[in-house]
C-alpha atoms as a PDB file:
ATOM      1  CA  MET A   1      59.650  73.771 185.988  1.00  0.00           C
ATOM      2  CA  PRO A   2      59.882  76.988 188.011  1.00  0.00           C
ATOM      3  CA  GLU A   3      61.988  76.760 191.152  1.00  0.00           C
ATOM      4  CA  HIS A   4      59.911  79.298 193.071  1.00  0.00           C
ATOM      5  CA  LEU A   5      56.175  79.394 193.784  1.00  0.00           C
ATOM      6  CA  ILE A   6      54.340  82.323 195.383  1.00  0.00           C
ATOM      7  CA  LEU A   7      51.325  81.162 197.396  1.00  0.00           C
ATOM      8  CA  ILE A   8      48.516  83.743 197.671  1.00  0.00           C
ATOM      9  CA  HIS A   9      45.858  83.252 200.324  1.00  0.00           C
ATOM     10  CA  GLY A  10      42.210  84.228 200.058  1.00  0.00           C
ATOM     11  CA  ALA A  11      39.947  86.497 202.085  1.00  0.00           C
ATOM     12  CA  TRP A  12      40.090  86.413 205.898  1.00  0.00           C
ATOM     13  CA  ALA A  13      43.103  84.072 205.797  1.00  0.00           C
ATOM     14  CA  GLY A  14      46.869  84.509 205.878  1.00  0.00           C
ATOM     15  CA  ALA A  15      50.064  82.738 204.865  1.00  0.00           C
ATOM     16  CA  TRP A  16      49.280  80.178 207.599  1.00  0.00           C
ATOM     17  CA  VAL A  17      46.621  78.572 205.394  1.00  0.00           C
ATOM     18  CA  TRP A  18      49.418  77.023 203.278  1.00  0.00           C
ATOM     19  CA  GLU A  19      51.366  75.468 206.175  1.00  0.00           C
ATOM     20  CA  ARG A  20      50.462  71.843 205.406  1.00  0.00           C
ATOM     21  CA  LEU A  21      51.327  72.258 201.701  1.00  0.00           C
ATOM     22  CA  LEU A  22      54.867  73.573 202.182  1.00  0.00           C
ATOM     23  CA  ALA A  23      56.586  70.253 202.903  1.00  0.00           C
ATOM     24  CA  PRO A  24      55.012  68.387 199.933  1.00  0.00           C
ATOM     25  CA  LEU A  25      55.984  71.249 197.621  1.00  0.00           C
ATOM     26  CA  ARG A  26      59.557  71.254 198.907  1.00  0.00           C
ATOM     27  CA  ALA A  27      59.728  67.478 198.481  1.00  0.00           C
ATOM     28  CA  ALA A  28      58.676  67.999 194.847  1.00  0.00           C
ATOM     29  CA  GLY A  29      61.583  70.412 194.276  1.00  0.00           C
ATOM     30  CA  PHE A  30      59.895  73.792 194.711  1.00  0.00           C
ATOM     31  CA  GLN A  31      60.751  76.696 196.970  1.00  0.00           C
ATOM     32  CA  PRO A  32      57.340  77.978 198.131  1.00  0.00           C
ATOM     33  CA  HIS A  33      56.833  81.525 199.380  1.00  0.00           C
ATOM     34  CA  ALA A  34      53.557  81.983 201.273  1.00  0.00           C
ATOM     35  CA  VAL A  35      52.790  85.690 201.455  1.00  0.00           C
ATOM     36  CA  ASP A  36      50.704  87.630 203.967  1.00  0.00           C
ATOM     37  CA  LEU A  37      48.617  90.121 202.035  1.00  0.00           C
ATOM     38  CA  PRO A  38      48.331  93.576 203.632  1.00  0.00           C
ATOM     39  CA  GLY A  39      45.233  94.347 205.660  1.00  0.00           C
ATOM     40  CA  ASN A  40      44.559  90.805 206.850  1.00  0.00           C
ATOM     41  CA  GLY A  41      45.977  91.093 210.340  1.00  0.00           C
ATOM     42  CA  HIS A  42      49.310  89.418 209.590  1.00  0.00           C
ATOM     43  CA  GLY A  43      52.761  90.789 208.796  1.00  0.00           C
ATOM     44  CA  PRO A  44      54.093  94.360 208.968  1.00  0.00           C
ATOM     45  CA  ARG A  45      51.151  95.846 207.025  1.00  0.00           C
ATOM     46  CA  GLY A  46      48.499  93.685 208.612  1.00  0.00           C
ATOM     47  CA  GLU A  47      46.288  96.570 209.751  1.00  0.00           C
ATOM     48  CA  LEU A  48      46.291  98.517 206.469  1.00  0.00           C
ATOM     49  CA  ASP A  49      42.888  99.328 204.957  1.00  0.00           C
ATOM     50  CA  ALA A  50      44.060  97.533 201.846  1.00  0.00           C
ATOM     51  CA  GLY A  51      42.702  97.399 198.326  1.00  0.00           C
ATOM     52  CA  LEU A  52      43.536  95.303 195.284  1.00  0.00           C
ATOM     53  CA  ASP A  53      46.415  97.620 194.322  1.00  0.00           C
ATOM     54  CA  ASP A  54      48.005  96.962 197.718  1.00  0.00           C
ATOM     55  CA  TYR A  55      47.597  93.229 197.231  1.00  0.00           C
ATOM     56  CA  GLU A  56      49.117  93.093 193.779  1.00  0.00           C
ATOM     57  CA  ASN A  57      51.982  95.433 194.680  1.00  0.00           C
ATOM     58  CA  SER A  58      52.794  93.272 197.701  1.00  0.00           C
ATOM     59  CA  VAL A  59      53.027  90.155 195.540  1.00  0.00           C
ATOM     60  CA  LEU A  60      54.994  92.024 192.874  1.00  0.00           C
ATOM     61  CA  GLU A  61      57.537  92.965 195.561  1.00  0.00           C
ATOM     62  CA  THR A  62      57.975  89.284 196.400  1.00  0.00           C
ATOM     63  CA  LEU A  63      58.208  88.434 192.706  1.00  0.00           C
ATOM     64  CA  ALA A  64      60.896  91.072 192.122  1.00  0.00           C
ATOM     65  CA  ALA A  65      63.103  89.473 194.784  1.00  0.00           C
ATOM     66  CA  LEU A  66      63.029  86.029 193.133  1.00  0.00           C
ATOM     67  CA  PRO A  67      65.044  84.835 190.153  1.00  0.00           C
ATOM     68  CA  GLY A  68      63.685  83.460 186.902  1.00  0.00           C
ATOM     69  CA  ARG A  69      60.085  82.728 186.036  1.00  0.00           C
ATOM     70  CA  VAL A  70      57.864  82.064 189.027  1.00  0.00           C
ATOM     71  CA  GLY A  71      54.624  80.127 189.493  1.00  0.00           C
ATOM     72  CA  LEU A  72      51.614  81.626 191.259  1.00  0.00           C
ATOM     73  CA  VAL A  73      49.267  79.493 193.358  1.00  0.00           C
ATOM     74  CA  ALA A  74      46.135  81.319 194.477  1.00  0.00           C
ATOM     75  CA  HIS A  75      43.362  80.138 196.773  1.00  0.00           C
ATOM     76  CA  SER A  76      39.808  81.476 196.651  1.00  0.00           C
ATOM     77  CA  GLY A  77      39.802  85.303 196.516  1.00  0.00           C
ATOM     78  CA  GLY A  78      43.572  85.260 196.085  1.00  0.00           C
ATOM     79  CA  GLY A  79      42.831  84.417 192.465  1.00  0.00           C
ATOM     80  CA  VAL A  80      41.943  88.052 191.790  1.00  0.00           C
ATOM     81  CA  THR A  81      45.392  89.139 192.957  1.00  0.00           C
ATOM     82  CA  ALA A  82      47.096  86.410 190.922  1.00  0.00           C
ATOM     83  CA  THR A  83      45.272  87.528 187.789  1.00  0.00           C
ATOM     84  CA  ARG A  84      46.399  91.115 188.300  1.00  0.00           C
ATOM     85  CA  VAL A  85      50.012  90.106 188.955  1.00  0.00           C
ATOM     86  CA  ALA A  86      50.036  87.979 185.793  1.00  0.00           C
ATOM     87  CA  GLU A  87      48.635  90.965 183.873  1.00  0.00           C
ATOM     88  CA  ARG A  88      51.308  93.255 185.270  1.00  0.00           C
ATOM     89  CA  ALA A  89      54.282  90.905 184.741  1.00  0.00           C
ATOM     90  CA  PRO A  90      53.364  88.087 182.319  1.00  0.00           C
ATOM     91  CA  GLN A  91      56.983  87.615 181.259  1.00  0.00           C
ATOM     92  CA  ARG A  92      57.887  86.604 184.846  1.00  0.00           C
ATOM     93  CA  ILE A  93      55.034  84.142 185.406  1.00  0.00           C
ATOM     94  CA  ALA A  94      55.474  80.440 184.593  1.00  0.00           C
ATOM     95  CA  GLY A  95      51.788  79.750 185.235  1.00  0.00           C
ATOM     96  CA  VAL A  96      48.900  80.494 187.556  1.00  0.00           C
ATOM     97  CA  ALA A  97      47.149  77.758 189.534  1.00  0.00           C
ATOM     98  CA  TYR A  98      43.729  78.691 190.907  1.00  0.00           C
ATOM     99  CA  VAL A  99      42.803  76.513 193.904  1.00  0.00           C
ATOM    100  CA  ALA A 100      39.017  76.831 194.141  1.00  0.00           C
ATOM    101  CA  GLY A 101      40.026  80.307 193.088  1.00  0.00           C
ATOM    102  CA  MET A 102      38.392  83.368 191.609  1.00  0.00           C
ATOM    103  CA  MET A 103      39.459  83.150 187.969  1.00  0.00           C
ATOM    104  CA  LEU A 104      37.184  86.029 187.026  1.00  0.00           C
ATOM    105  CA  PRO A 105      36.452  87.613 183.655  1.00  0.00           C
ATOM    106  CA  SER A 106      37.908  91.068 183.160  1.00  0.00           C
ATOM    107  CA  GLY A 107      35.804  93.679 184.944  1.00  0.00           C
ATOM    108  CA  MET A 108      33.508  91.187 186.690  1.00  0.00           C
ATOM    109  CA  GLY A 109      33.344  90.757 190.447  1.00  0.00           C
ATOM    110  CA  PHE A 110      32.486  87.507 192.194  1.00  0.00           C
ATOM    111  CA  ALA A 111      29.078  88.791 193.312  1.00  0.00           C
ATOM    112  CA  GLU A 112      28.142  89.509 189.706  1.00  0.00           C
ATOM    113  CA  LEU A 113      29.406  86.115 188.588  1.00  0.00           C
ATOM    114  CA  THR A 114      27.337  84.236 191.167  1.00  0.00           C
ATOM    115  CA  ALA A 115      24.140  86.341 190.861  1.00  0.00           C
ATOM    116  CA  PRO A 116      22.452  84.052 188.292  1.00  0.00           C
ATOM    117  CA  LEU A 117      23.566  80.973 190.214  1.00  0.00           C
ATOM    118  CA  LYS A 118      21.967  82.187 193.450  1.00  0.00           C
ATOM    119  CA  THR A 119      18.593  82.428 191.731  1.00  0.00           C
ATOM    120  CA  ALA A 120      18.659  78.683 191.177  1.00  0.00           C
ATOM    121  CA  ASP A 121      20.531  77.748 194.344  1.00  0.00           C
ATOM    122  CA  PRO A 122      20.765  80.104 197.340  1.00  0.00           C
ATOM    123  CA  ASP A 123      23.760  78.110 198.610  1.00  0.00           C
ATOM    124  CA  ALA A 124      25.785  79.656 195.771  1.00  0.00           C
ATOM    125  CA  ALA A 125      26.028  82.739 198.018  1.00  0.00           C
ATOM    126  CA  GLY A 126      28.630  80.789 200.010  1.00  0.00           C
ATOM    127  CA  ILE A 127      29.904  82.546 203.112  1.00  0.00           C
ATOM    128  CA  VAL A 128      28.442  86.000 202.379  1.00  0.00           C
ATOM    129  CA  PRO A 129      25.121  85.606 204.281  1.00  0.00           C
ATOM    130  CA  HIS A 130      27.072  84.644 207.413  1.00  0.00           C
ATOM    131  CA  LEU A 131      29.486  87.590 207.501  1.00  0.00           C
ATOM    132  CA  GLN A 132      29.709  90.011 210.411  1.00  0.00           C
ATOM    133  CA  TRP A 133      30.448  93.619 209.449  1.00  0.00           C
ATOM    134  CA  ASP A 134      32.000  96.584 211.198  1.00  0.00           C
ATOM    135  CA  ALA A 135      29.900  99.711 211.673  1.00  0.00           C
ATOM    136  CA  GLU A 136      31.052 101.302 208.390  1.00  0.00           C
ATOM    137  CA  ARG A 137      30.872  98.031 206.410  1.00  0.00           C
ATOM    138  CA  ARG A 138      34.532  98.567 205.534  1.00  0.00           C
ATOM    139  CA  ALA A 139      35.571  95.140 206.811  1.00  0.00           C
ATOM    140  CA  SER A 140      33.959  91.797 207.573  1.00  0.00           C
ATOM    141  CA  ARG A 141      34.626  88.777 209.750  1.00  0.00           C
ATOM    142  CA  VAL A 142      33.642  85.125 209.465  1.00  0.00           C
ATOM    143  CA  PRO A 143      32.073  83.657 212.619  1.00  0.00           C
ATOM    144  CA  PRO A 144      33.945  80.480 213.625  1.00  0.00           C
ATOM    145  CA  GLU A 145      30.845  78.305 213.365  1.00  0.00           C
ATOM    146  CA  ALA A 146      30.230  79.510 209.800  1.00  0.00           C
ATOM    147  CA  ALA A 147      33.894  78.954 208.883  1.00  0.00           C
ATOM    148  CA  ARG A 148      33.711  75.376 210.138  1.00  0.00           C
ATOM    149  CA  ALA A 149      30.541  74.693 208.156  1.00  0.00           C
ATOM    150  CA  ILE A 150      31.389  76.527 204.905  1.00  0.00           C
ATOM    151  CA  PHE A 151      35.184  76.504 204.618  1.00  0.00           C
ATOM    152  CA  PHE A 152      36.427  73.540 206.656  1.00  0.00           C
ATOM    153  CA  GLN A 153      33.623  70.980 206.830  1.00  0.00           C
ATOM    154  CA  ASP A 154      35.871  68.166 205.536  1.00  0.00           C
ATOM    155  CA  LEU A 155      38.546  68.642 208.217  1.00  0.00           C
ATOM    156  CA  PRO A 156      38.775  66.872 211.589  1.00  0.00           C
ATOM    157  CA  ASP A 157      36.931  68.890 214.219  1.00  0.00           C
ATOM    158  CA  ALA A 158      40.060  70.051 216.049  1.00  0.00           C
ATOM    159  CA  VAL A 159      41.796  71.142 212.835  1.00  0.00           C
ATOM    160  CA  ALA A 160      38.681  72.913 211.570  1.00  0.00           C
ATOM    161  CA  GLU A 161      38.266  74.727 214.875  1.00  0.00           C
ATOM    162  CA  GLN A 162      41.871  75.904 214.871  1.00  0.00           C
ATOM    163  CA  ALA A 163      41.649  77.142 211.279  1.00  0.00           C
ATOM    164  CA  ALA A 164      38.338  78.904 211.931  1.00  0.00           C
ATOM    165  CA  ARG A 165      39.821  80.750 214.914  1.00  0.00           C
ATOM    166  CA  ARG A 166      42.781  81.983 212.855  1.00  0.00           C
ATOM    167  CA  LEU A 167      40.644  83.888 210.337  1.00  0.00           C
ATOM    168  CA  THR A 168      40.869  87.669 210.656  1.00  0.00           C
ATOM    169  CA  ALA A 169      39.003  90.759 209.462  1.00  0.00           C
ATOM    170  CA  GLN A 170      38.967  91.341 205.693  1.00  0.00           C
ATOM    171  CA  PRO A 171      38.958  94.805 204.054  1.00  0.00           C
ATOM    172  CA  GLU A 172      35.880  94.973 201.822  1.00  0.00           C
ATOM    173  CA  LYS A 173      37.421  97.109 199.096  1.00  0.00           C
ATOM    174  CA  ALA A 174      39.919  94.309 198.453  1.00  0.00           C
ATOM    175  CA  ARG A 175      37.417  91.453 198.763  1.00  0.00           C
ATOM    176  CA  ALA A 176      34.897  92.991 196.365  1.00  0.00           C
ATOM    177  CA  ALA A 177      37.432  94.056 193.712  1.00  0.00           C
ATOM    178  CA  ALA A 178      37.049  93.017 190.084  1.00  0.00           C
ATOM    179  CA  PRO A 179      40.228  92.333 188.098  1.00  0.00           C
ATOM    180  CA  ARG A 180      40.894  93.928 184.745  1.00  0.00           C
ATOM    181  CA  TRP A 181      43.141  92.104 182.328  1.00  0.00           C
ATOM    182  CA  SER A 182      44.000  91.786 178.639  1.00  0.00           C
ATOM    183  CA  THR A 183      44.315  88.795 176.339  1.00  0.00           C
ATOM    184  CA  GLU A 184      47.727  90.106 175.259  1.00  0.00           C
ATOM    185  CA  ARG A 185      49.173  89.913 178.773  1.00  0.00           C
ATOM    186  CA  PHE A 186      47.264  87.763 181.297  1.00  0.00           C
ATOM    187  CA  GLY A 187      45.736  85.850 178.402  1.00  0.00           C
ATOM    188  CA  ARG A 188      49.087  84.405 177.353  1.00  0.00           C
ATOM    189  CA  VAL A 189      49.892  82.913 180.789  1.00  0.00           C
ATOM    190  CA  ARG A 190      49.329  79.189 181.342  1.00  0.00           C
ATOM    191  CA  ARG A 191      46.602  78.386 183.867  1.00  0.00           C
ATOM    192  CA  LEU A 192      45.455  75.486 186.000  1.00  0.00           C
ATOM    193  CA  TYR A 193      42.080  75.349 187.725  1.00  0.00           C
ATOM    194  CA  VAL A 194      41.893  73.011 190.729  1.00  0.00           C
ATOM    195  CA  GLU A 195      38.249  72.236 191.395  1.00  0.00           C
ATOM    196  CA  ALA A 196      37.165  71.503 194.952  1.00  0.00           C
ATOM    197  CA  LEU A 197      34.155  69.290 194.385  1.00  0.00           C
ATOM    198  CA  ARG A 198      32.659  69.653 197.881  1.00  0.00           C
ATOM    199  CA  ASP A 199      33.273  73.393 198.148  1.00  0.00           C
ATOM    200  CA  ARG A 200      30.513  75.298 199.975  1.00  0.00           C
ATOM    201  CA  SER A 201      32.130  78.709 199.516  1.00  0.00           C
ATOM    202  CA  VAL A 202      33.119  78.928 195.848  1.00  0.00           C
ATOM    203  CA  VAL A 203      30.558  76.278 194.939  1.00  0.00           C
ATOM    204  CA  PRO A 204      31.263  73.908 192.026  1.00  0.00           C
ATOM    205  CA  ALA A 205      28.715  75.702 189.828  1.00  0.00           C
ATOM    206  CA  ALA A 206      30.642  78.952 190.309  1.00  0.00           C
ATOM    207  CA  GLN A 207      33.940  77.223 189.591  1.00  0.00           C
ATOM    208  CA  ARG A 208      32.525  75.809 186.342  1.00  0.00           C
ATOM    209  CA  ARG A 209      31.063  79.176 185.354  1.00  0.00           C
ATOM    210  CA  MET A 210      34.484  80.794 185.691  1.00  0.00           C
ATOM    211  CA  GLN A 211      36.032  78.050 183.585  1.00  0.00           C
ATOM    212  CA  ALA A 212      33.422  78.688 180.892  1.00  0.00           C
ATOM    213  CA  LEU A 213      33.828  82.478 180.941  1.00  0.00           C
ATOM    214  CA  VAL A 214      37.645  82.398 181.109  1.00  0.00           C
ATOM    215  CA  PRO A 215      38.408  79.349 178.961  1.00  0.00           C
ATOM    216  CA  GLY A 216      41.788  77.767 178.367  1.00  0.00           C
ATOM    217  CA  ALA A 217      42.791  76.518 181.817  1.00  0.00           C
ATOM    218  CA  ARG A 218      43.784  72.940 182.440  1.00  0.00           C
ATOM    219  CA  VAL A 219      41.356  71.489 185.007  1.00  0.00           C
ATOM    220  CA  VAL A 220      41.867  68.918 187.750  1.00  0.00           C
ATOM    221  CA  SER A 221      39.291  67.924 190.373  1.00  0.00           C
ATOM    222  CA  LEU A 222      39.855  67.110 194.034  1.00  0.00           C
ATOM    223  CA  ASP A 223      37.167  65.589 196.255  1.00  0.00           C
ATOM    224  CA  THR A 224      37.551  68.196 198.998  1.00  0.00           C
ATOM    225  CA  GLY A 225      35.946  71.210 200.581  1.00  0.00           C
ATOM    226  CA  HIS A 226      37.085  74.769 200.050  1.00  0.00           C
ATOM    227  CA  ALA A 227      40.672  74.380 201.339  1.00  0.00           C
ATOM    228  CA  PRO A 228      42.402  71.364 199.753  1.00  0.00           C
ATOM    229  CA  GLN A 229      45.766  72.787 200.820  1.00  0.00           C
ATOM    230  CA  VAL A 230      44.657  71.956 204.382  1.00  0.00           C
ATOM    231  CA  SER A 231      42.561  68.823 203.850  1.00  0.00           C
ATOM    232  CA  ALA A 232      44.492  67.128 200.989  1.00  0.00           C
ATOM    233  CA  PRO A 233      47.933  68.753 200.720  1.00  0.00           C
ATOM    234  CA  ASP A 234      49.631  65.755 199.087  1.00  0.00           C
ATOM    235  CA  ASP A 235      46.990  65.517 196.362  1.00  0.00           C
ATOM    236  CA  LEU A 236      47.142  69.234 195.715  1.00  0.00           C
ATOM    237  CA  ALA A 237      50.949  69.197 195.597  1.00  0.00           C
ATOM    238  CA  ALA A 238      50.827  66.374 193.035  1.00  0.00           C
ATOM    239  CA  SER A 239      48.434  68.367 190.833  1.00  0.00           C
ATOM    240  CA  LEU A 240      50.576  71.494 191.070  1.00  0.00           C
ATOM    241  CA  THR A 241      53.762  69.559 190.295  1.00  0.00           C
ATOM    242  CA  ASP A 242      52.210  67.962 187.221  1.00  0.00           C
ATOM    243  CA  PHE A 243      51.086  71.357 185.949  1.00  0.00           C
ATOM    244  CA  PHE A 244      54.268  73.319 186.588  1.00  0.00           C
ATOM    245  CA  ALA A 245      56.513  70.502 185.342  1.00  0.00           C
ATOM    246  CA  SER A 246      54.634  70.311 182.057  1.00  0.00           C
ATOM    247  CA  SER A 247      54.879  72.601 179.074  1.00  0.00           C
ATOM    248  CA  ARG A 248      51.323  71.753 178.020  1.00  0.00           C
ATOM    249  CA  PRO A 249      48.590  74.415 178.502  1.00  0.00           C
END
């Protein structure tokens, strides 16, 4: 079992989104490292107009400072960064856990993946129809009311409101990026997919489509909305511990 886990947040969020998961992971014997990706309003490079290269290099810097093989845990759009880090340094990665995450095929963006799903169900568009854009469409924001309804609908009202207010602007060139990876490198890394069965952002149909297009991940299901690390941290920690403690695919 890896001692260290790097926790990678998704779009509009920050390291804060993992706060409720840290204690259960530590109790299970892990040392978690929740990173703030550049360009998301947090940390020393919070205002950078960041792209996917900035994201992956930031995580690789954290990885380089840790000993041994390290597990990656990625939520939502953070899955794209995790895939790229595993492609860049597969020998250092003990496994990747996608938490309602974007486990995308090589060269495919999330918009392309969900396009056929939206024809049958407009709700597969998730948060995108609710976004507010800057004048150049270089960054977007999530209105708090949309965040409560799409991301945090299974949380108590006060918790959902607090989380919705903590979301920040998201650089579009990072959010819309498509990962490129090889079977020889990323393809050899163990993977877990944690389904969020009541997800309104990365809807279950999209989660299942990614599992079909990028086969080989172990799958567990949690009866939560989009952020089980907030709404069900103990259950998520148990699933992560079982995966990282096991040698099975």
